[in-house]
Amino acid sequence: MADVNVAPSLLDDSIRKSKILVVGAGGIGCELLKNLVLSGFNDILVIDLDTIDVSNLNRQFLFQKEHVGKSKAVIARESALGFNPNVTIVAKHDSVMNSEYNVTFFKQFTVVMNALDNRAARSHVNRMCLAANVPLIESGTAGYLGQVTAIRKGLSECYDCNPKAGQKSFPGCTIRNTPSEPIHCIVWAKHLFNQLFGEADPDEDVSPDTADPEAAGDAGSVALQNQASEAGNVTRVSTRAWAQQSEYDPSKLFGKFFCDDIKYLLSMDKLWTKRTPPTPLSWDNIPEEISDQQGGLIKDQKVWSPAECVQAMVSSIKILYQRSKELNGEESFLVWDKDDEASMDFVTACSNLRSHVFSIPKKSRFDVKAMAGNIIPAIATTNAVIAGLIVFEAFKILEGKWEECRHVYLNSKPNALNKVIAPSSLDSANPKCYVCSPHPEVTVLLNVSQMTVQSFEDKVLRGALHMISPDVMVDDGKGTVLISSEEGETTENMSKSLSDFNISDGTRLRCEDFHQEYDLNITIIDREHLEENREFTVIADPSQLQPKAAVESSGPQPSTSSSKPAPSTRATESVEIDEDLDVIFQKGTANDDHQQEPSIRKRSISGQADIGSASKKLRLSENDIIEL
Amino acid sequence: MASPSPKSPGQISDKSKKYDRQLRLWGDHGQTALESANVCLINATATGTEILKSLVLPGIGSFTIVDGALVTGEDAGNNFFLDHSKIGKPRAHVATQLLMELNSDVKGDYIEETCDQLLSNNPDFFCSFSVVIATGLTEKSLHSLSSNLWQNNVPLVVSVSYGFTGSIRLQVSELCIIESHPDNLLEDLRLDKPFPGLKEFMDTIKLPEMNHKQFSHTPYLVLLYKALEIWNDRHGPNPPSNYKEKEILRNIIKSELGYGIVKEEDSNSGDEENVAEAIKAVNTALTKTQVPSNVQKILNDDQCIRLKEKNSFWIIARAVKEFVEKEGNGVLPLRGSLPDMTSDSQRYIALQNVYREQASKDAEHVWRHVQTILKERGWAGESVIENDVKLFCRHSSELRMIRGSCLAEELDGKQLPPDVDINQQLEEPDSPWLHYLLLRAVNKFHTENGSFPGYYDDNVETDIAKLKGCFSRLLNDLGCQGGSLSKDDNLHEMCRYGAAELHAVAAFIGGCAAQEVIKLITKQYVPLDNTFIFNSVTSTTATLRL
């Protein structure tokens, strides 16, 4: 009767004939699957590589307690079929970035819908859809905020048209030598976890960094370095092997990380001319400071005193050491997990002890978890709203009314125009986009004699540019192959530096990702030092290149320096993203009536300053804000 | 180093794990409020069950579904909680069962009666609910329900999904919000009106006697305070208020405060982090300390002055008013928190304690006023607890109050809000007022014809004509004589919908409405005031005040 008529029969028909790919079966994915099944879609493929966690159950309603640990895609399919057994749903418990999901795979779908939680996968699906010329609906939520947009090759901007502000990353020497914010200590504590129990990564060293450019020529540190090596310094043995020698004796670990290393840092006195110097802690004399904070109704939200931190450190080390002893076979190390209590206690305790040493405000376990795990608050209501909006965009695409598609933002409260939902027309593609323009180009600033081919592949091509299986040729007239996607073909290149291949200032590299059907030309600019001690900077639009003098700065910037969302991606220290993240952070449009003059305004709407996610909308609306 | 052991890791409950992601939005007290709430849903329509779904998942205390209908094929087609195997069974029962499967912490109940039956047999039935959610009601039933709930002071949320459009109407007689979570809350620092403890603390600090190291590790608040002292000596008691004056203050911070302090080495002067922070804070930290207008409105409200009811919010508000007039000398209780700043721990903690102590003194005063108020009126002491007073004081600058309007009166209403030019609105293709009126018109159609326009396929043409009649009579009723639609497109569209509830619209409206219910229950964030209109074709929304 009434129900079927509503949608004009043409739409109704195309709904029934369509084939939909849903990428992600998390918060948005569950709602979306339900909406699709109940809107008449009957051929759906859902893919997700994740398994169900307890913290999903407050919104991912296709899952229940007994499903914890199982595949999201598989259970989502079962639950949806339980409701309507007459539709075809195929579930893949897999990463959408796997090579079997090639362009031909993508071509079979009428519309692809992203319900993802990380940029790399979003960026990848974006490329696959551009290559397959399939419309993509992109979405994301964070707390009360959300957004939906439609992407189609040639008809709109693509996901990569506006480079996202990079994930918050920190220079190595800030983490190792001169932390000034809680997050620096938290990142350090996560590294410490990996050094002691996890997969050791040389980039995650936790001991003092003597190569800190700021401390260059520091006689004191040189002297101490010599002294230290005489004393059989840990630089020779890995941190882990050293800890094993003492069977993870907590007093020894404590002595090294919160006393000896700190004393060492103090000897690098150039670091402390303008900073508050750290105060080493002594195992025998842990300060008993009152930690009675207001507000914390549950213990998780209380800030531990240093003595409590030591207690938690001791007990968590005991558990983690025991666990690492029990490891056998394939897994030789522990993996840090924000939902594992011992891991979380360890990081809370160690980060707060370090904060104490450096006179940095301490954080509750609850807050440390949010920052260390990059937790984005998530609720059922926002996902429901966003999943509804995705379906409306799909209707318009199926009806061929591309011009009616919108980029829709969900605000946490009505904006200046009294709207909670703010639709805007789709922007046209950025002609200089490094992904969807006819001849994609980027410029990468780096130090050619320091960057290895391995780092270039891992950090620049895969990390920042989201490639999957790159082939790289140096444009030197000889066709030198730098990186090959064929296994083993260029292994011997990996440890060499770029300069070993005569790559210098101005060299062009031809990159190709066969899987993504994506070609990219990279121009290398050789820079000895980069701002904030970054390893590299990717510039999508060469006109954004600042004069050399401005880019090159000696030593790290003070931590208070404003971090203007530069149109560049950067990475030295990337942090993984939790579910449903990304996008948004639309600046408030209403005028702040307390401010009668231009002022620096840097608040992030959600108060989650450390998420470091900002979208192009942020950049756009920043035009209304005059910065001093 | 022995000390009481910290709460051992193994004690984090399953519940806080399950709710972790939302506790980060509304806190434990928000969660507690949610878990003690009891909501009623009238009619388990697709929109209705979608709302409940988004309340059951985050752990609402309990729900009751009131529905006299049986499951139809149409329900099975658009409602996730009613499938084909349940056709012919009581809708209230089936939906309750499936919704309860979503969360074992939630209690569910159902009543297989219509809203009208309950209203006439048991008019007090709805009084016990925290919020009542209504979907799928005729205008007549809505009218009785609205009057009943308005009298009993129970919030009502009416949600409609109609074809490609939808609406939410909130009816709440009075809602007082302590934690409104404003976007741009300024720090409460009192530099312009230093309290004695702050003055005392600042007076012990002598910048010129410091060495460079001590100076550069001094909290920026101290620098600002000292710079203001210099400013006051030269320019009188008013802090700098415009750009030019603030620039003068910035210069004092930059060049005068550290004057004469000998640097240990030839490091560049003037780039101390704390100095940079102080300069940056000149804009925000010097805002005049005063009672914000929305808070003043609450303190001056009749409820606050006459205090007729034993209501915790108003009792504390009254106590705060007395505080402002007496101990506070015209300002609200101190918030007591400090922003992060560059400093050595010792002085930061000392400064933090100065603010905390004053905040707890202020809260103590308010608490004493509360007790006096209770005693004077012979009200039981336990009607207000001390923690609530502390929370109230901490958030006293962000208090909000909403007084809503009664839906029954809106339905009886003889006019639209005077500031709305209806003829102009009717010209605009996507005017929210147009959609509001269209939704009213189809209800009028239903009242007159017993079914919605276009519901029966063979009547569409005649229904369009009838709906047109309804629409112009509605305009007449609302005092807009002569108002009419220039084109019939929208009426055709409404008839084509045939009152169908599309799942995607129900999902959208359901998510929005559930969010409003959570705001009402947790008394956090400012809810919709009071009508929300949605058009999915253009993805536009609007908020109307009726």
Coordinates of N, CA, C and O in Angstrom, one line a residue, chain A residues 372-500:
Chain A
A372 N 46.1 8.4 25.0 CA 47.0 7.4 24.5 C 46.3 6.5 23.4 O 46.9 6.1 22.5
G373 N 45.0 6.3 23.6 CA 44.3 5.4 22.7 C 43.6 6.3 21.6 O 42.9 5.7 20.8
N374 N 43.8 7.6 21.7 CA 43.1 8.5 20.7 C 41.6 8.2 20.6 O 41.1 8.0 19.5
I375 N 41.0 8.1 21.8 CA 39.6 7.7 21.8 C 38.7 8.9 21.4 O 38.9 10.0 21.9
I376 N 37.8 8.6 20.5 CA 36.9 9.6 20.1 C 35.6 9.2 20.8 O 35.1 8.1 20.6
P377 N 35.0 10.1 21.5 CA 33.7 9.7 22.1 C 32.7 9.4 21.0 O 32.7 9.9 19.9
A378 N 31.8 8.4 21.3 CA 30.9 8.0 20.3 C 29.6 7.5 20.9 O 29.6 6.9 22.0
I379 N 28.5 8.0 20.3 CA 27.2 7.6 20.8 C 26.3 7.2 19.7 O 26.5 7.5 18.5
A380 N 25.2 6.4 20.1 CA 24.3 5.9 19.2 C 23.6 6.9 18.4 O 23.4 6.8 17.1
T381 N 23.2 8.0 19.0 CA 22.3 9.0 18.3 C 23.0 9.6 17.1 O 22.4 9.7 16.0
T382 N 24.3 10.0 17.3 CA 24.9 10.7 16.2 C 25.1 9.7 15.0 O 24.9 10.1 13.8
N383 N 25.4 8.5 15.3 CA 25.6 7.5 14.2 C 24.3 7.3 13.5 O 24.2 7.1 12.3
A384 N 23.2 7.2 14.2 CA 21.8 7.0 13.6 C 21.5 8.2 12.7 O 21.1 7.9 11.6
V385 N 21.8 9.4 13.1 CA 21.5 10.6 12.3 C 22.4 10.5 11.0 O 21.9 10.7 9.9
I386 N 23.7 10.2 11.1 CA 24.6 10.2 10.0 C 24.2 9.1 9.0 O 24.1 9.3 7.8
A387 N 23.9 7.9 9.6 CA 23.5 6.8 8.7 C 22.2 7.1 7.9 O 22.1 6.7 6.8
G388 N 21.3 7.8 8.5 CA 20.1 8.3 7.8 C 20.5 9.2 6.7 O 20.0 9.0 5.5
L389 N 21.4 10.1 6.9 CA 21.8 11.1 5.9 C 22.5 10.4 4.7 O 22.4 10.8 3.6
I390 N 23.3 9.3 5.0 CA 24.0 8.6 4.0 C 22.9 8.1 3.0 O 23.1 8.1 1.8
V391 N 21.9 7.5 3.5 CA 20.8 6.9 2.6 C 20.2 8.0 1.8 O 20.0 7.7 0.6
F392 N 20.0 9.2 2.3 CA 19.3 10.2 1.5 C 20.3 10.6 0.3 O 19.8 10.8 -0.8
E393 N 21.6 10.6 0.6 CA 22.5 10.9 -0.5 C 22.5 9.8 -1.5 O 22.5 10.1 -2.7
A394 N 22.4 8.6 -1.0 CA 22.4 7.4 -2.0 C 21.1 7.5 -2.9 O 21.2 7.3 -4.1
F395 N 20.0 7.9 -2.3 CA 18.8 8.1 -3.1 C 19.0 9.0 -4.3 O 18.7 8.8 -5.4
K396 N 19.6 10.2 -3.9 CA 19.9 11.2 -5.0 C 20.8 10.6 -6.1 O 20.6 10.9 -7.2
I397 N 21.8 9.9 -5.6 CA 22.8 9.4 -6.6 C 22.1 8.4 -7.5 O 22.2 8.4 -8.7
L398 N 21.2 7.5 -6.9 CA 20.5 6.5 -7.7 C 19.5 7.1 -8.7 O 19.3 6.6 -9.7
E399 N 19.0 8.3 -8.3 CA 18.1 9.0 -9.2 C 18.8 9.8 -10.2 O 18.2 10.4 -11.1
G400 N 20.1 9.8 -10.1 CA 20.9 10.5 -11.1 C 20.9 12.0 -10.8 O 21.2 12.8 -11.7
K401 N 20.4 12.4 -9.6 CA 20.3 13.8 -9.3 C 21.6 14.3 -8.6 O 21.6 14.7 -7.5
W402 N 22.7 14.2 -9.3 CA 24.0 14.4 -8.7 C 24.1 15.9 -8.2 O 24.6 16.2 -7.1
E403 N 23.4 16.8 -9.0 CA 23.5 18.2 -8.6 C 22.8 18.5 -7.3 O 23.0 19.5 -6.6
E404 N 22.0 17.5 -6.8 CA 21.3 17.8 -5.5 C 22.1 17.2 -4.3 O 21.6 17.3 -3.2
C405 N 23.1 16.5 -4.6 CA 23.9 15.9 -3.5 C 24.5 17.0 -2.7 O 24.9 18.1 -3.2
R406 N 24.7 16.8 -1.4 CA 25.2 17.8 -0.5 C 26.3 17.3 0.4 O 26.4 16.1 0.6
H407 N 27.1 18.2 0.8 CA 28.0 17.9 1.9 C 27.4 18.4 3.2 O 27.1 19.5 3.3
V408 N 27.0 17.4 4.0 CA 26.2 17.8 5.2 C 27.0 17.7 6.5 O 27.7 16.6 6.7
Y409 N 26.9 18.7 7.3 CA 27.6 18.6 8.6 C 26.5 18.6 9.7 O 25.5 19.2 9.6
L410 N 26.8 17.8 10.7 CA 25.9 17.7 11.9 C 26.7 18.5 13.0 O 27.8 18.1 13.4
N411 N 26.1 19.5 13.5 CA 26.7 20.3 14.6 C 26.2 19.8 15.9 O 25.1 19.2 16.0
S412 N 26.9 20.2 17.0 CA 26.4 19.7 18.3 C 25.3 20.6 18.8 O 24.6 20.3 19.7
K413 N 25.2 21.8 18.2 CA 24.1 22.7 18.6 C 23.8 23.6 17.4 O 24.6 23.7 16.5
P414 N 22.6 24.2 17.4 CA 22.3 25.0 16.2 C 23.4 26.1 15.9 O 23.9 26.6 16.9
N415 N 23.7 26.2 14.7 CA 24.8 27.2 14.3 C 24.1 28.6 14.2 O 23.0 28.8 14.7
A416 N 24.9 29.6 13.7 CA 24.4 30.9 13.7 C 23.1 31.1 12.9 O 22.3 31.9 13.2
L417 N 22.9 30.2 12.0 CA 21.6 30.2 11.2 C 20.6 29.3 11.8 O 19.6 29.0 11.2
N418 N 20.8 28.9 13.1 CA 19.8 28.1 13.8 C 19.7 26.8 13.2 O 18.6 26.2 13.2
K419 N 20.7 26.2 12.6 CA 20.6 24.9 12.0 C 21.6 23.9 12.7 O 22.7 24.3 12.9
V420 N 21.0 22.8 13.0 CA 21.9 21.7 13.5 C 22.6 21.0 12.4 O 23.7 20.6 12.4
I421 N 21.8 20.9 11.3 CA 22.3 20.3 10.1 C 22.7 21.4 9.1 O 21.8 22.2 8.8
A422 N 23.9 21.4 8.6 CA 24.3 22.4 7.7 C 24.7 21.8 6.3 O 25.8 21.3 6.2
P423 N 23.8 21.8 5.4 CA 24.2 21.3 4.1 C 24.8 22.3 3.2 O 24.5 23.5 3.3
S424 N 25.8 21.9 2.4 CA 26.4 22.8 1.4 C 26.6 22.1 0.1 O 26.7 20.9 0.1
S425 N 26.6 22.9 -1.0 CA 26.8 22.2 -2.3 C 28.2 21.6 -2.3 O 29.1 22.0 -1.6
L426 N 28.3 20.5 -3.1 CA 29.6 19.9 -3.2 C 30.6 20.8 -3.9 O 30.2 21.5 -4.9
D427 N 31.8 20.9 -3.4 CA 32.8 21.7 -4.1 C 33.3 20.9 -5.3 O 33.3 19.7 -5.3
S428 N 33.8 21.7 -6.3 CA 34.4 21.0 -7.4 C 35.8 20.6 -7.1 O 36.4 21.1 -6.1
A429 N 36.3 19.7 -7.9 CA 37.6 19.1 -7.6 C 38.7 20.2 -7.6 O 38.7 21.1 -8.3
N430 N 39.7 20.0 -6.7 CA 40.8 20.9 -6.6 C 41.7 20.5 -7.8 O 42.2 19.4 -7.9
P431 N 41.9 21.5 -8.7 CA 42.7 21.2 -9.9 C 44.1 20.7 -9.6 O 44.8 20.2 -10.5
K432 N 44.6 21.1 -8.4 CA 45.9 20.7 -8.1 C 46.0 19.5 -7.1 O 47.0 19.2 -6.5
C433 N 44.8 18.8 -7.0 CA 44.7 17.7 -6.1 C 45.8 16.6 -6.4 O 46.0 16.3 -7.6
Y434 N 46.5 16.1 -5.4 CA 47.5 15.1 -5.7 C 47.0 13.7 -5.9 O 47.7 12.8 -6.1
V435 N 45.7 13.6 -5.9 CA 45.1 12.3 -6.2 C 44.2 12.3 -7.5 O 44.4 11.5 -8.4
C436 N 43.2 13.3 -7.5 CA 42.3 13.2 -8.6 C 42.5 14.1 -9.8 O 41.8 14.1 -10.8
S437 N 43.6 14.9 -9.7 CA 43.8 15.8 -10.9 C 44.4 14.9 -12.0 O 44.9 13.8 -11.7
P438 N 44.4 15.4 -13.2 CA 44.9 14.6 -14.3 C 46.4 14.2 -14.2 O 46.8 13.1 -14.6
H439 N 47.2 15.1 -13.6 CA 48.6 14.7 -13.5 C 49.1 15.0 -12.0 O 49.6 16.1 -11.8
P440 N 48.8 14.1 -11.2 CA 49.1 14.3 -9.7 C 50.5 14.6 -9.4 O 51.4 13.9 -10.0
E441 N 50.7 15.6 -8.6 CA 52.1 16.1 -8.3 C 52.1 16.4 -6.8 O 51.2 17.0 -6.3
V442 N 53.2 16.1 -6.1 CA 53.5 16.6 -4.8 C 54.9 17.0 -4.7 O 55.8 16.4 -5.4
T443 N 55.2 17.8 -3.7 CA 56.6 18.1 -3.4 C 56.9 17.6 -2.0 O 56.0 17.8 -1.1
V444 N 58.0 17.0 -1.8 CA 58.3 16.5 -0.5 C 59.7 17.1 -0.1 O 60.7 17.0 -0.8
L445 N 59.6 17.7 1.1 CA 60.8 18.3 1.7 C 61.4 17.3 2.6 O 60.7 16.8 3.5
L446 N 62.7 16.9 2.4 CA 63.4 16.0 3.3 C 64.9 16.2 3.2 O 65.3 16.9 2.3
N447 N 65.6 15.5 4.0 CA 67.0 15.5 4.0 C 67.5 14.3 3.2 O 67.4 13.1 3.8
V448 N 68.0 14.4 2.0 CA 68.2 13.3 1.1 C 69.4 12.4 1.7 O 69.4 11.2 1.4
S449 N 70.3 13.0 2.5 CA 71.3 12.1 2.9 C 71.0 11.4 4.2 O 71.6 10.4 4.6
Q450 N 69.9 11.8 4.9 CA 69.5 11.1 6.1 C 68.3 10.1 5.8 O 68.2 9.1 6.5
M451 N 67.4 10.5 4.9 CA 66.3 9.6 4.8 C 66.7 8.3 4.0 O 67.2 8.4 2.9
T452 N 66.3 7.2 4.6 CA 66.6 5.9 3.9 C 65.4 5.6 2.9 O 64.3 6.2 3.1
V453 N 65.7 4.8 2.0 CA 64.7 4.3 1.0 C 63.5 3.7 1.8 O 62.4 3.9 1.6
Q454 N 63.9 2.9 2.8 CA 62.9 2.2 3.7 C 62.0 3.3 4.3 O 60.8 3.1 4.3
S455 N 62.6 4.3 5.0 CA 61.8 5.3 5.6 C 60.9 6.0 4.6 O 59.8 6.4 4.8
F456 N 61.5 6.3 3.4 CA 60.8 7.0 2.4 C 59.5 6.2 2.0 O 58.4 6.7 1.9
E457 N 59.7 4.9 1.9 CA 58.5 4.1 1.5 C 57.5 4.0 2.6 O 56.3 4.2 2.4
D458 N 58.0 3.7 3.8 CA 57.1 3.5 5.0 C 56.4 4.7 5.4 O 55.2 4.8 5.6
K459 N 57.2 5.8 5.6 CA 56.7 7.0 6.2 C 56.0 7.9 5.2 O 55.0 8.5 5.4
V460 N 56.7 8.1 4.0 CA 56.2 9.1 3.1 C 55.2 8.5 2.2 O 54.0 8.9 2.1
L461 N 55.5 7.4 1.5 CA 54.6 6.9 0.5 C 53.4 6.2 1.1 O 52.3 6.4 0.8
R462 N 53.7 5.3 2.1 CA 52.6 4.6 2.7 C 51.9 5.4 3.8 O 50.7 5.6 3.9
G463 N 52.8 6.0 4.7 CA 52.3 6.7 5.9 C 51.5 7.9 5.5 O 50.3 8.1 5.8
A464 N 52.2 8.8 4.8 CA 51.5 10.1 4.5 C 50.7 10.1 3.2 O 49.7 10.7 3.1
L465 N 51.2 9.4 2.2 CA 50.5 9.5 0.9 C 49.5 8.3 0.7 O 48.9 8.2 -0.3
H466 N 49.5 7.4 1.7 CA 48.5 6.3 1.7 C 48.6 5.4 0.5 O 47.6 4.9 0.1
M467 N 49.8 5.2 0.0 CA 49.9 4.2 -1.1 C 50.0 2.8 -0.5 O 50.3 2.6 0.7
I468 N 49.7 1.8 -1.3 CA 49.6 0.4 -0.8 C 50.8 -0.4 -1.2 O 51.5 -1.1 -0.5
S469 N 51.1 -0.4 -2.6 CA 52.2 -1.1 -3.1 C 52.9 -0.3 -4.1 O 52.7 -0.4 -5.3
P470 N 53.7 0.7 -3.7 CA 54.3 1.6 -4.6 C 55.5 1.1 -5.4 O 56.3 0.2 -4.9
D471 N 55.6 1.5 -6.6 CA 56.8 1.3 -7.5 C 57.4 2.7 -7.7 O 56.6 3.6 -8.1
V472 N 58.7 2.9 -7.5 CA 59.2 4.2 -7.6 C 60.5 4.2 -8.5 O 61.3 3.4 -8.4
M473 N 60.5 5.1 -9.5 CA 61.6 5.2 -10.4 C 62.1 6.6 -10.4 O 61.4 7.6 -10.2
V474 N 63.4 6.7 -10.4 CA 64.1 8.0 -10.4 C 64.0 8.6 -11.8 O 64.4 7.9 -12.7
D475 N 63.6 9.8 -11.9 CA 63.5 10.4 -13.3 C 64.8 11.0 -13.6 O 65.0 12.2 -13.7
D476 N 65.8 10.1 -13.9 CA 67.2 10.5 -14.1 C 67.6 10.2 -15.5 O 68.8 10.2 -15.8
G477 N 66.7 9.8 -16.4 CA 67.0 9.5 -17.7 C 67.5 8.0 -17.9 O 67.6 7.5 -19.0
K478 N 67.8 7.4 -16.7 CA 68.3 6.0 -16.8 C 67.3 5.1 -16.3 O 67.4 3.8 -16.4
G479 N 66.2 5.6 -15.7 CA 65.2 4.7 -15.2 C 65.6 3.9 -14.0 O 65.2 2.8 -13.9
T480 N 66.4 4.5 -13.2 CA 66.8 3.8 -11.9 C 65.6 3.4 -11.1 O 64.7 4.3 -10.8
V481 N 65.4 2.2 -10.8 CA 64.3 1.7 -10.0 C 64.7 1.8 -8.5 O 65.7 1.2 -8.0
L482 N 64.0 2.7 -7.8 CA 64.3 2.9 -6.4 C 63.5 1.9 -5.5 O 64.1 1.3 -4.6
I483 N 62.2 1.7 -5.8 CA 61.4 0.8 -5.0 C 60.6 0.0 -6.0 O 60.0 0.6 -6.9
S484 N 60.5 -1.3 -5.8 CA 59.7 -2.1 -6.6 C 58.6 -2.8 -5.7 O 58.9 -3.2 -4.6
S485 N 57.4 -2.9 -6.3 CA 56.4 -3.6 -5.5 C 56.6 -5.2 -5.6 O 56.0 -5.9 -4.8
E486 N 57.5 -5.6 -6.5 CA 57.8 -7.0 -6.6 C 58.6 -7.4 -5.4 O 59.7 -6.7 -5.1
E487 N 58.3 -8.4 -4.7 CA 59.0 -8.7 -3.4 C 60.5 -9.0 -3.8 O 60.7 -9.8 -4.7
G488 N 61.4 -8.5 -3.0 CA 62.8 -8.9 -3.1 C 63.5 -8.1 -4.2 O 64.8 -8.1 -4.2
E489 N 62.8 -7.4 -5.1 CA 63.5 -6.8 -6.2 C 64.5 -5.7 -5.8 O 65.5 -5.4 -6.4
T490 N 64.0 -4.9 -4.8 CA 64.8 -3.7 -4.4 C 65.2 -3.8 -2.9 O 65.5 -2.8 -2.3
T491 N 65.2 -5.0 -2.3 CA 65.5 -5.1 -0.9 C 66.9 -4.5 -0.6 O 67.0 -3.8 0.5
E492 N 67.8 -4.6 -1.4 CA 69.2 -4.1 -1.1 C 69.2 -2.6 -1.1 O 70.1 -2.0 -0.5
N493 N 68.2 -1.9 -1.7 CA 68.1 -0.5 -1.7 C 67.7 0.1 -0.3 O 68.0 1.3 0.0
M494 N 67.0 -0.7 0.4 CA 66.2 -0.2 1.5 C 67.0 0.5 2.6 O 66.5 1.5 3.1
S495 N 68.2 0.0 2.9 CA 68.9 0.7 4.0 C 69.8 1.8 3.5 O 70.4 2.6 4.2
K496 N 69.8 2.0 2.2 CA 70.6 3.2 1.6 C 69.8 4.5 1.8 O 68.6 4.5 1.9
S497 N 70.6 5.6 1.7 CA 69.9 6.8 1.8 C 69.5 7.3 0.4 O 70.1 6.8 -0.6
L498 N 68.6 8.2 0.2 CA 68.2 8.7 -1.1 C 69.3 9.3 -1.9 O 69.4 9.1 -3.1
S499 N 70.3 9.9 -1.1 CA 71.4 10.6 -1.9 C 72.3 9.5 -2.5 O 72.9 9.8 -3.5
D500 N 72.2 8.3 -2.0 CA 73.0 7.2 -2.7 C 72.5 6.9 -4.1 O 73.2 6.3 -4.9

